[in-house]
């Protein structure tokens, strides 16, 4: 189950607009804009959690992780092929918008979704992106049986295969922003353009409304043009083929132009597959661009990057080290500026504290029913006492810049957890952690996982958790990864190995 954290707080900032009509001096509400009209792309800044984080710690650790990576990497955007595919699809769309010779047919001109703005409308750009995503995905399905292509990581590939089988290898491609054109359910959010929108916005390729003409966007598009799209570059021929194909399609007089997959030129499909056949194929030609525009090889992420490169073995394998070790080595790099070192050090202060809180919650969830005294005994059996949480909280509280780095829900929760750690006994820590958990679950609109009966007996309403052995969980062990595995995955594609 996907839970949107603190929806009330979100709506206070992003008030749902209404459409008004004024007649005869009176103003009437004719339509309230639905939430689905606004949330068209996946946005991790609206924090979401799977139902496996009873303390809501993700919103805290992810905030500090994104201070390092600046929203370039997330749990859903970390694949170099999808990064590049999204940029390419936007480049094709931008070229259509900029080319005055590309004219819309009568049906598209009259489409109310375009609100009279034609090619410059968000709906038109979404239709382009969806069409290109689907064309690529079906081309990969077709090529999978014929060529050496890697389909793992291609968004929507399972549903595309199903559609392929249902249509005997001849699915329809529809040019429209509507659900009729989608292969994925909620494709505007869950497809490539939705999942990889935030990184490209953060890098100034366009804004949230897909405006490509921003002053800050020009240098970014010039870099991409020089390295990927100029004549003789890896994606130039494919872009030219798609530009010609779409210009012809857009002249179709229907409101939603469409065609069968078999009507596509074989050269176009083959070129699409060849350009994006695997992440490493893409990484070989796109690495320099992405390291340049993301700046992930500089500052705090650059220090992590240098350490992750040390994991690469000559035979192409990767010897992964624990995240805490990667951070420790990165902090020690002499070339690292003080501000960037601070970003890494804050995570090193934070994580041992969060990990111990999660462990204490795990002890509380380790039996269907147990007394508070049994919880205390379980905590002691793991080598912990009442001093562990205060000792780990103290350096966080002493760092005056620590809490100023986050705001909103993340700041509120961290403040509450630090206050909880000041309790004088483990029993008080347990009782306050339980109240904190109840507050987190209430904010989600869910019931607490466990209840305290008669002030002494804990009962849980979910599956019990198995506790680790004492020797497997020394104090200070990290459990959250701060996007290092995702960064490692992105770099594995950028390595460009066949």
Protein backbone atom coordinates (compact mmCIF):
# COMPACT_ATOMS: atom_id res chain seq x y z
CA UNK A 1 0.00 0.00 0.00
CA UNK A 2 1.36 3.44 -0.94
CA UNK A 3 0.80 6.07 1.71
CA UNK A 4 1.08 9.83 1.06
CA UNK A 5 2.50 11.38 4.21
CA UNK A 6 0.71 14.31 5.84
CA UNK A 7 -1.81 15.00 3.07
CA UNK A 8 -3.43 17.79 5.09
CA UNK A 9 -0.15 19.70 5.24
CA UNK A 10 0.26 19.26 1.49
CA UNK A 11 -3.15 20.71 0.72
CA UNK A 12 -2.55 23.68 3.02
CA UNK A 13 0.38 24.65 0.80
CA UNK A 14 -1.04 23.47 -2.54
CA UNK A 15 -4.66 24.48 -2.22
CA UNK A 16 -6.86 22.73 -4.74
CA UNK A 17 -8.02 25.37 -7.21
CA UNK A 18 -11.51 25.85 -8.50
CA UNK A 19 -12.78 26.91 -11.90
CA UNK A 20 -15.06 29.94 -11.67
CA UNK A 21 -17.65 31.37 -14.05
CA UNK A 22 -18.90 34.93 -13.64
CA UNK A 23 -22.27 35.86 -15.09
CA UNK A 24 -24.73 38.64 -14.27
CA UNK A 25 -22.47 39.89 -11.49
CA UNK A 26 -22.46 36.52 -9.73
CA UNK A 27 -19.54 34.12 -9.44
CA UNK A 28 -20.32 30.43 -9.53
CA UNK A 29 -18.10 27.43 -8.95
CA UNK A 30 -18.46 25.30 -12.05
CA UNK A 31 -15.74 22.75 -11.36
CA UNK A 32 -13.35 21.84 -8.59
CA UNK A 33 -10.02 20.62 -9.88
CA UNK A 34 -9.50 17.03 -8.80
CA UNK A 35 -6.31 15.81 -7.18
CA UNK A 36 -5.68 13.59 -10.21
CA UNK A 37 -5.55 16.74 -12.37
CA UNK A 38 -2.59 17.99 -10.35
CA UNK A 39 -0.52 14.93 -9.47
CA UNK A 40 0.46 13.93 -12.99
CA UNK A 41 4.08 12.98 -12.28
CA UNK A 42 5.64 10.94 -9.50
CA UNK A 43 7.18 13.40 -7.05
CA UNK A 44 9.21 12.07 -4.15
CA UNK A 45 9.14 15.48 -2.53
CA UNK A 46 5.62 14.52 -1.52
CA UNK A 47 7.00 11.87 0.78
CA UNK A 48 5.61 8.40 0.38
CA UNK A 49 6.15 5.29 2.45
CA UNK A 50 5.42 1.64 2.05
CA UNK A 51 3.58 0.08 4.93
CA UNK A 52 6.85 -1.17 6.42
CA UNK A 53 8.12 1.91 8.21
CA UNK A 54 6.19 2.11 11.48
CA UNK A 55 8.26 5.03 12.79
CA UNK A 56 8.10 7.06 9.58
CA UNK A 57 11.89 7.34 9.47
CA UNK A 58 12.09 7.41 5.67
CA UNK A 59 11.01 11.02 5.55
CA UNK A 60 13.95 11.88 7.83
CA UNK A 61 16.79 9.88 6.30
CA UNK A 62 15.72 10.62 2.73
CA UNK A 63 15.77 14.35 3.44
CA UNK A 64 19.41 14.16 4.54
CA UNK A 65 20.25 11.86 1.66
CA UNK A 66 18.83 14.33 -0.83
CA UNK A 67 20.94 17.10 0.68
CA UNK A 68 23.84 15.12 -0.76
CA UNK A 69 22.34 14.10 -4.12
CA UNK A 70 20.09 17.16 -4.67
CA UNK A 71 17.20 15.13 -6.08
CA UNK A 72 19.32 13.75 -8.91
CA UNK A 73 18.86 10.20 -7.63
CA UNK A 74 16.01 8.52 -5.80
CA UNK A 75 14.54 5.09 -5.23
CA UNK A 76 12.67 5.43 -8.54
CA UNK A 77 15.14 7.36 -10.70
CA UNK A 78 18.55 5.70 -10.80
CA UNK A 79 18.91 4.02 -14.19
CA UNK A 80 21.15 5.62 -16.83
CA UNK A 81 19.09 4.24 -19.72
CA UNK A 82 15.83 5.65 -18.38
CA UNK A 83 17.55 8.94 -17.56
CA UNK A 84 18.77 9.19 -21.15
CA UNK A 85 15.53 7.93 -22.69
CA UNK A 86 13.57 10.60 -20.86
CA UNK A 87 15.97 13.34 -21.95
CA UNK A 88 15.85 12.04 -25.52
CA UNK A 89 12.03 11.97 -25.57
CA UNK A 90 11.99 15.54 -24.32
CA UNK A 91 14.52 16.54 -26.99
CA UNK A 92 12.29 15.07 -29.69
CA UNK A 93 9.28 16.87 -28.18
CA UNK A 94 11.16 20.16 -27.89
CA UNK A 95 12.19 19.94 -31.55
CA UNK A 96 8.55 19.48 -32.58
CA UNK A 97 7.49 22.46 -30.50
CA UNK A 98 10.25 24.65 -31.94
CA UNK A 99 9.72 23.62 -35.58
CA UNK A 100 7.14 25.93 -37.15
CA UNK A 101 6.98 23.64 -40.17
CA UNK A 102 5.36 20.94 -38.01
CA UNK A 103 1.64 21.66 -38.10
CA UNK A 104 -1.16 20.00 -36.14
CA UNK A 105 -4.05 18.43 -37.98
CA UNK A 106 -7.58 19.77 -37.55
CA UNK A 107 -8.51 17.29 -34.84
CA UNK A 108 -5.49 18.12 -32.67
CA UNK A 109 -6.00 21.85 -33.17
CA UNK A 110 -9.50 21.54 -31.76
CA UNK A 111 -8.58 19.25 -28.86
CA UNK A 112 -9.82 20.96 -25.70
CA UNK A 113 -7.00 19.36 -23.70
CA UNK A 114 -4.58 21.68 -25.48
CA UNK A 115 -6.55 24.72 -24.30
CA UNK A 116 -5.84 26.60 -27.51
CA UNK A 117 -2.07 26.46 -26.94
CA UNK A 118 -1.40 23.75 -29.50
CA UNK A 119 2.15 22.40 -29.44
CA UNK A 120 3.07 24.60 -26.50
CA UNK A 121 0.47 23.01 -24.20
CA UNK A 122 1.42 20.61 -21.44
CA UNK A 123 -1.11 18.11 -22.81
CA UNK A 124 0.60 18.04 -26.22
CA UNK A 125 3.99 17.45 -24.62
CA UNK A 126 2.56 14.68 -22.45
CA UNK A 127 1.04 13.05 -25.53
CA UNK A 128 4.46 13.12 -27.23
CA UNK A 129 6.19 11.62 -24.22
CA UNK A 130 3.63 8.83 -23.80
CA UNK A 131 3.75 8.00 -27.50
CA UNK A 132 7.55 7.80 -27.52
CA UNK A 133 7.64 5.71 -24.34
CA UNK A 134 5.22 3.21 -25.83
CA UNK A 135 6.96 3.08 -29.18
CA UNK A 136 10.26 2.27 -27.46
CA UNK A 137 8.75 -0.33 -25.14
CA UNK A 138 6.99 -2.22 -27.92
CA UNK A 139 10.13 -2.05 -30.06
CA UNK A 140 12.04 -3.68 -27.21
CA UNK A 141 9.40 -6.40 -26.89
CA UNK A 142 9.70 -7.12 -30.60
CA UNK A 143 13.50 -7.09 -30.47
CA UNK A 144 13.76 -9.31 -27.42
CA UNK A 145 13.07 -12.44 -29.44
CA UNK A 146 15.46 -11.40 -32.20
CA UNK A 147 18.38 -9.47 -30.69
CA UNK A 148 20.63 -9.18 -27.68
CA UNK A 149 18.64 -6.59 -25.76
CA UNK A 150 18.24 -6.11 -22.01
CA UNK A 151 14.62 -5.48 -21.04
CA UNK A 152 15.13 -5.50 -17.26
CA UNK A 153 14.46 -1.96 -16.06
CA UNK A 154 12.30 -1.00 -19.06
CA UNK A 155 9.26 0.59 -17.44
CA UNK A 156 6.00 -1.01 -18.52
CA UNK A 157 7.65 -3.97 -20.24
CA UNK A 158 5.41 -6.60 -18.60
CA UNK A 159 2.19 -4.85 -19.60
CA UNK A 160 3.59 -4.21 -23.07
CA UNK A 161 4.32 -7.93 -23.50
CA UNK A 162 0.77 -8.73 -22.47
CA UNK A 163 -0.61 -6.19 -24.97
CA UNK A 164 1.74 -7.61 -27.60
CA UNK A 165 0.38 -11.12 -27.09
CA UNK A 166 -3.24 -9.92 -27.04
CA UNK A 167 -2.78 -8.13 -30.37
CA UNK A 168 -0.63 -10.87 -31.94
CA UNK A 169 2.33 -8.54 -32.21
CA UNK A 170 0.48 -5.53 -33.59
CA UNK A 171 -0.56 -3.16 -30.77
CA UNK A 172 -2.07 0.25 -31.43
CA UNK A 173 -0.09 3.43 -30.74
CA UNK A 174 -2.31 6.40 -29.89
CA UNK A 175 -1.16 10.01 -29.78
CA UNK A 176 -3.00 11.41 -26.79
CA UNK A 177 -2.38 12.42 -23.16
CA UNK A 178 -5.47 10.46 -22.12
CA UNK A 179 -5.59 7.04 -20.47
CA UNK A 180 -6.56 5.49 -23.81
CA UNK A 181 -2.99 5.96 -24.98
CA UNK A 182 -1.39 4.51 -21.86
CA UNK A 183 0.23 1.11 -21.58
CA UNK A 184 0.92 1.58 -17.87
CA UNK A 185 -1.88 2.57 -15.54
CA UNK A 186 -1.29 6.23 -14.56
CA UNK A 187 1.54 6.35 -17.06
CA UNK A 188 1.99 10.11 -16.65
CA UNK A 189 3.09 9.32 -13.08
CA UNK A 190 4.61 5.86 -13.33
CA UNK A 191 6.21 5.95 -16.75
CA UNK A 192 9.67 7.26 -17.64
CA UNK A 193 8.58 10.89 -17.97
CA UNK A 194 6.91 10.84 -14.54
CA UNK A 195 9.58 9.00 -12.57
CA UNK A 196 12.46 10.90 -14.12
CA UNK A 197 10.87 14.33 -14.25
CA UNK A 198 12.20 15.71 -10.97
CA UNK A 199 15.91 15.13 -11.78
CA UNK A 200 15.60 16.92 -15.12
CA UNK A 201 13.68 19.79 -13.52
CA UNK A 202 16.38 20.06 -10.84
CA UNK A 203 19.00 20.19 -13.61
CA UNK A 204 17.07 23.03 -15.34
CA UNK A 205 16.21 21.25 -18.59
CA UNK A 206 12.63 22.47 -18.11
CA UNK A 207 10.21 23.41 -15.35
CA UNK A 208 7.23 21.57 -13.91
CA UNK A 209 5.05 22.60 -16.86
CA UNK A 210 7.61 21.40 -19.44
CA UNK A 211 8.68 24.89 -20.48
CA UNK A 212 11.88 24.28 -22.46
CA UNK A 213 12.60 27.97 -23.13
CA UNK A 214 13.71 29.05 -19.67
CA UNK A 215 16.95 31.09 -19.56
CA UNK A 216 18.56 28.46 -17.31
CA UNK A 217 17.57 25.69 -19.73
CA UNK A 218 19.48 26.97 -22.73
CA UNK A 219 23.00 25.98 -21.55
CA UNK A 220 21.78 22.54 -20.51
CA UNK A 221 20.21 21.84 -23.89
CA UNK A 222 23.36 23.10 -25.63
CA UNK A 223 25.45 20.60 -23.64
CA UNK A 224 23.05 17.77 -24.52
CA UNK A 225 23.02 18.83 -28.16
CA UNK A 226 26.80 18.85 -28.37
CA UNK A 227 27.26 15.45 -26.74
CA UNK A 228 24.21 13.44 -27.84
CA UNK A 229 22.12 15.06 -30.58
CA UNK A 230 24.42 16.97 -32.96
CA UNK A 231 25.14 15.47 -36.37
CA UNK A 232 27.28 12.37 -35.99
CA UNK A 233 26.44 11.96 -32.30
CA UNK A 234 24.81 8.78 -30.89
CA UNK A 235 21.17 9.90 -30.98
CA UNK A 236 21.15 12.26 -33.97
CA UNK A 237 19.94 9.76 -36.57
CA UNK A 238 17.19 8.38 -34.33
CA UNK A 239 15.97 11.88 -33.53
CA UNK A 240 15.76 12.73 -37.23
CA UNK A 241 13.76 9.58 -37.95
CA UNK A 242 11.32 10.28 -35.14
CA UNK A 243 10.94 13.94 -36.08
CA UNK A 244 9.89 12.99 -39.58
CA UNK A 245 7.56 10.25 -38.37
CA UNK A 246 5.84 12.46 -35.80
CA UNK A 247 5.51 15.42 -38.14
CA UNK A 248 3.53 13.17 -40.48
CA UNK A 249 1.48 11.67 -37.65
CA UNK A 250 0.56 15.08 -36.23
CA UNK A 251 -0.87 16.18 -39.56
CA UNK A 252 -3.50 13.44 -39.23
CA UNK A 253 -6.96 15.14 -39.08
CA UNK A 254 -8.22 12.90 -36.26
CA UNK A 255 -8.41 14.19 -32.68
CA UNK A 256 -6.32 11.24 -31.52
CA UNK A 257 -4.04 10.10 -34.35
CA UNK A 258 -3.17 6.43 -34.13
CA UNK A 259 -1.56 3.62 -36.07
CA UNK A 260 -0.69 -0.05 -35.78
CA UNK A 261 2.80 -0.95 -34.63
CA UNK A 262 3.46 -2.82 -37.88
CA UNK A 263 2.94 0.45 -39.79
CA UNK A 264 6.08 1.93 -38.23
CA UNK A 265 9.15 1.98 -40.47
CA UNK A 266 11.47 -0.91 -39.66
CA UNK A 267 14.48 1.46 -39.72
CA UNK A 268 12.89 3.59 -37.00
CA UNK A 269 12.20 0.66 -34.70
CA UNK A 270 15.65 -0.80 -35.22
CA UNK A 271 17.35 2.52 -34.56
CA UNK A 272 15.40 2.97 -31.32
CA UNK A 273 16.40 -0.48 -30.11
CA UNK A 274 20.03 -0.05 -31.10
CA UNK A 275 20.34 3.26 -29.25
CA UNK A 276 18.80 1.96 -26.02
CA UNK A 277 19.43 -1.80 -26.10
CA UNK A 278 20.94 -1.88 -22.56
CA UNK A 279 21.93 0.49 -19.73
CA UNK A 280 25.61 -0.17 -20.35
CA UNK A 281 25.20 0.59 -24.07
CA UNK A 282 23.66 3.93 -23.09
CA UNK A 283 26.19 4.56 -20.33
CA UNK A 284 29.07 4.20 -22.80
CA UNK A 285 27.93 7.28 -24.78
CA UNK A 286 25.99 9.27 -22.16
CA UNK A 287 28.28 9.04 -19.10
CA UNK A 288 30.18 12.28 -19.67
CA UNK A 289 26.99 14.28 -20.22
CA UNK A 290 25.32 12.98 -17.08
CA UNK A 291 28.32 13.43 -14.83
CA UNK A 292 28.59 16.97 -16.15
CA UNK A 293 24.98 18.08 -15.80
CA UNK A 294 24.21 16.19 -12.58
CA UNK A 295 27.52 17.19 -10.95
CA UNK A 296 27.43 13.82 -9.18
CA UNK A 297 31.19 13.59 -9.62
CA UNK A 298 31.72 16.76 -7.58
CA UNK A 299 31.41 17.74 -3.92
CA UNK A 300 29.76 15.35 -1.48
CA UNK A 301 28.35 12.94 -4.11
CA UNK A 302 31.69 13.16 -5.90
CA UNK A 303 33.48 11.86 -2.80
CA UNK A 304 31.05 8.93 -2.68
CA UNK A 305 31.56 8.44 -6.41
CA UNK A 306 35.32 8.14 -6.00
CA UNK A 307 34.86 5.52 -3.28
CA UNK A 308 32.30 3.54 -5.26
CA UNK A 309 34.71 3.43 -8.18
CA UNK A 310 37.16 1.64 -5.91
CA UNK A 311 34.65 -1.25 -5.79
CA UNK A 312 35.00 -1.91 -9.52
CA UNK A 313 37.06 -5.01 -10.18
CA UNK A 314 39.03 -5.61 -13.40
CA UNK A 315 36.75 -8.48 -14.44
CA UNK A 316 33.70 -6.21 -14.44
CA UNK A 317 32.38 -7.38 -11.08
CA UNK A 318 31.64 -5.03 -8.18
CA UNK A 319 32.82 -5.66 -4.63
CA UNK A 320 30.14 -3.80 -2.65
CA UNK A 321 31.14 -2.38 0.71
CA UNK A 322 28.77 -1.41 3.55
CA UNK A 323 27.27 2.05 3.21
CA UNK A 324 28.76 3.22 6.51
CA UNK A 325 32.23 2.27 5.26
CA UNK A 326 31.71 4.14 1.98
CA UNK A 327 30.68 7.25 3.93
CA UNK A 328 33.60 6.97 6.33
CA UNK A 329 36.12 6.76 3.49
CA UNK A 330 34.45 9.58 1.54
CA UNK A 331 34.58 11.92 4.54
CA UNK A 332 38.31 11.30 4.82
CA UNK A 333 39.10 12.59 1.32
CA UNK A 334 41.50 15.52 1.67
CA UNK A 335 40.09 17.39 -1.34
CA UNK A 336 36.56 17.57 0.07
CA UNK A 337 35.34 21.09 0.91
CA UNK A 338 34.10 21.71 4.45
CA UNK A 339 30.47 22.23 3.45
CA UNK A 340 30.38 18.99 1.49
CA UNK A 341 32.11 17.10 4.31
CA UNK A 342 29.40 18.39 6.66
CA UNK A 343 26.67 16.85 4.49
CA UNK A 344 28.31 13.44 4.84
CA UNK A 345 29.09 13.90 8.54
CA UNK A 346 25.46 14.73 9.34
CA UNK A 347 24.39 11.38 7.93
CA UNK A 348 27.09 9.69 10.00
CA UNK A 349 25.67 11.35 13.12
CA UNK A 350 22.05 10.64 12.24
CA UNK A 351 22.02 7.03 11.10
CA UNK A 352 23.24 5.23 14.27
CA UNK A 353 20.47 7.01 16.19
CA UNK A 354 17.74 6.14 13.68
CA UNK A 355 18.97 2.54 13.46
CA UNK A 356 18.73 2.07 17.24
CA UNK A 357 15.21 3.50 17.31
CA UNK A 358 14.21 1.05 14.61
CA UNK A 359 15.79 -1.77 16.58
CA UNK A 360 13.88 -0.82 19.74
CA UNK A 361 10.68 -0.82 17.71
CA UNK A 362 11.69 -4.25 16.42
CA UNK A 363 11.98 -5.54 19.99
CA UNK A 364 8.48 -4.21 20.68
CA UNK A 365 7.22 -6.04 17.59
CA UNK A 366 9.00 -9.32 18.31
CA UNK A 367 6.08 -11.08 20.04
CA UNK A 368 2.32 -11.04 19.58
CA UNK A 369 1.91 -10.23 23.24
CA UNK A 370 4.57 -9.31 25.78
CA UNK A 371 4.92 -7.20 28.88
CA UNK A 372 6.91 -4.00 28.97
CA UNK A 373 9.36 -5.79 31.27
CA UNK A 374 9.89 -8.43 28.57
CA UNK A 375 10.63 -5.66 26.09
CA UNK A 376 13.21 -4.26 28.50
CA UNK A 377 14.76 -7.70 28.82
CA UNK A 378 14.89 -8.08 25.03
CA UNK A 379 16.63 -4.70 24.72
CA UNK A 380 19.15 -5.73 27.37
CA UNK A 381 19.81 -9.05 25.63
CA UNK A 382 20.96 -7.09 22.58
CA UNK A 383 23.57 -5.30 24.70
CA UNK A 384 21.57 -2.09 25.07
CA UNK A 385 20.56 -0.04 28.10
CA UNK A 386 18.91 3.28 28.92
CA UNK A 387 22.04 5.21 27.89
CA UNK A 388 22.24 4.10 24.26
CA UNK A 389 19.65 6.45 22.79
CA UNK A 390 20.74 9.53 24.77
CA UNK A 391 24.37 8.97 23.82
CA UNK A 392 23.55 8.73 20.13
CA UNK A 393 21.16 11.69 20.27
CA UNK A 394 23.61 14.00 22.03
CA UNK A 395 25.95 14.77 19.09
CA UNK A 396 22.93 15.44 16.87
CA UNK A 397 21.55 17.95 19.34
CA UNK A 398 24.96 19.60 19.77
CA UNK A 399 25.32 20.16 16.02
CA UNK A 400 23.47 23.47 15.62
CA UNK A 401 23.20 23.05 11.85
CA UNK A 402 21.75 19.55 11.98
CA UNK A 403 18.05 20.30 12.28
CA UNK A 404 18.22 23.44 10.15
CA UNK A 405 18.88 21.18 7.15
CA UNK A 406 15.34 19.78 7.12
CA UNK A 407 11.84 21.18 7.50
CA UNK A 408 8.23 20.10 7.71
CA UNK A 409 7.48 16.53 8.68
CA UNK A 410 11.14 15.49 8.73
CA UNK A 411 12.06 18.25 11.19
CA UNK A 412 9.02 17.59 13.39
CA UNK A 413 9.72 13.88 13.67
CA UNK A 414 13.42 14.28 14.33
CA UNK A 415 12.68 16.78 17.11
CA UNK A 416 10.21 14.38 18.71
CA UNK A 417 12.62 11.47 18.52
CA UNK A 418 15.45 13.46 20.06
CA UNK A 419 13.16 14.49 22.91
CA UNK A 420 12.12 10.88 23.37
CA UNK A 421 15.77 9.87 23.75
CA UNK A 422 16.15 12.13 26.79
CA UNK A 423 13.88 9.86 28.82
CA UNK A 424 15.49 8.58 32.02
CA UNK A 425 14.68 4.90 31.56
CA UNK A 426 14.13 2.34 28.84
CA UNK A 427 10.53 1.98 29.99
CA UNK A 428 9.91 5.68 29.38
CA UNK A 429 11.64 5.43 26.02
CA UNK A 430 9.38 2.51 25.07
CA UNK A 431 6.22 4.29 26.19
CA UNK A 432 7.13 7.49 24.35
CA UNK A 433 8.14 5.59 21.23
CA UNK A 434 4.75 3.89 21.27
CA UNK A 435 2.98 7.27 21.45
CA UNK A 436 5.16 8.59 18.67
CA UNK A 437 4.29 5.55 16.52
CA UNK A 438 0.58 6.11 17.17
CA UNK A 439 0.94 9.71 15.99
CA UNK A 440 2.71 8.63 12.78
CA UNK A 441 0.02 6.09 11.99
CA UNK A 442 -2.75 8.57 12.75
CA UNK A 443 -1.21 10.99 10.24
CA UNK A 444 -1.38 8.19 7.66
CA UNK A 445 -4.98 7.43 8.48
CA UNK A 446 -4.05 3.96 9.73
CA UNK A 447 -4.32 2.04 12.96
CA UNK A 448 -1.23 1.56 15.15
CA UNK A 449 0.63 -1.70 14.78
CA UNK A 450 0.68 -2.29 18.52
CA UNK A 451 -1.25 -1.26 21.63
CA UNK A 452 -0.40 -0.95 25.31
CA UNK A 453 -3.07 -2.64 27.43
CA UNK A 454 -3.51 -1.90 31.13
CA UNK A 455 -0.32 0.13 31.05
CA UNK A 456 1.89 -2.96 31.01
CA UNK A 457 1.06 -5.41 28.20
CA UNK A 458 1.91 -4.85 24.53
CA UNK A 459 -0.23 -6.52 21.87
CA UNK A 460 0.61 -6.26 18.17
CA UNK A 461 -1.80 -6.51 15.24
CA UNK A 462 0.77 -7.27 12.52
CA UNK A 463 3.22 -10.06 11.82
CA UNK A 464 5.96 -10.38 14.42
CA UNK A 465 9.52 -9.41 13.61
CA UNK A 466 12.50 -11.66 14.16
CA UNK A 467 15.21 -10.03 16.25
CA UNK A 468 18.84 -10.15 15.11
CA UNK A 469 21.49 -11.88 17.15
CA UNK A 470 23.45 -9.60 19.45
CA UNK A 471 26.68 -10.17 17.54
CA UNK A 472 24.98 -9.22 14.26
CA UNK A 473 23.81 -5.82 15.51
CA UNK A 474 26.50 -3.94 17.39
CA UNK A 475 25.53 -0.43 18.43
CA UNK A 476 26.09 1.90 15.50
CA UNK A 477 25.10 -0.54 12.76
CA UNK A 478 23.46 1.23 9.80
CA UNK A 479 20.13 0.04 8.40
CA UNK A 480 19.22 2.90 6.02
CA UNK A 481 21.24 3.36 2.86
CA UNK A 482 20.88 7.07 1.91
CA UNK A 483 20.63 6.30 -1.84
CA UNK A 484 24.09 4.70 -2.06
CA UNK A 485 22.70 1.49 -3.69
CA UNK A 486 20.79 3.62 -6.19
CA UNK A 487 23.92 5.67 -6.91
CA UNK A 488 25.88 2.45 -7.34
CA UNK A 489 23.24 1.21 -9.83
CA UNK A 490 23.38 4.45 -11.83
CA UNK A 491 27.17 4.29 -11.96
CA UNK A 492 27.11 0.64 -13.03
CA UNK A 493 25.33 1.71 -16.21
CA UNK A 494 27.58 4.74 -16.67
CA UNK A 495 30.56 2.40 -16.55
CA UNK A 496 29.58 1.37 -20.04
CA UNK A 497 30.68 -2.24 -19.87
CA UNK A 498 29.18 -4.57 -22.47
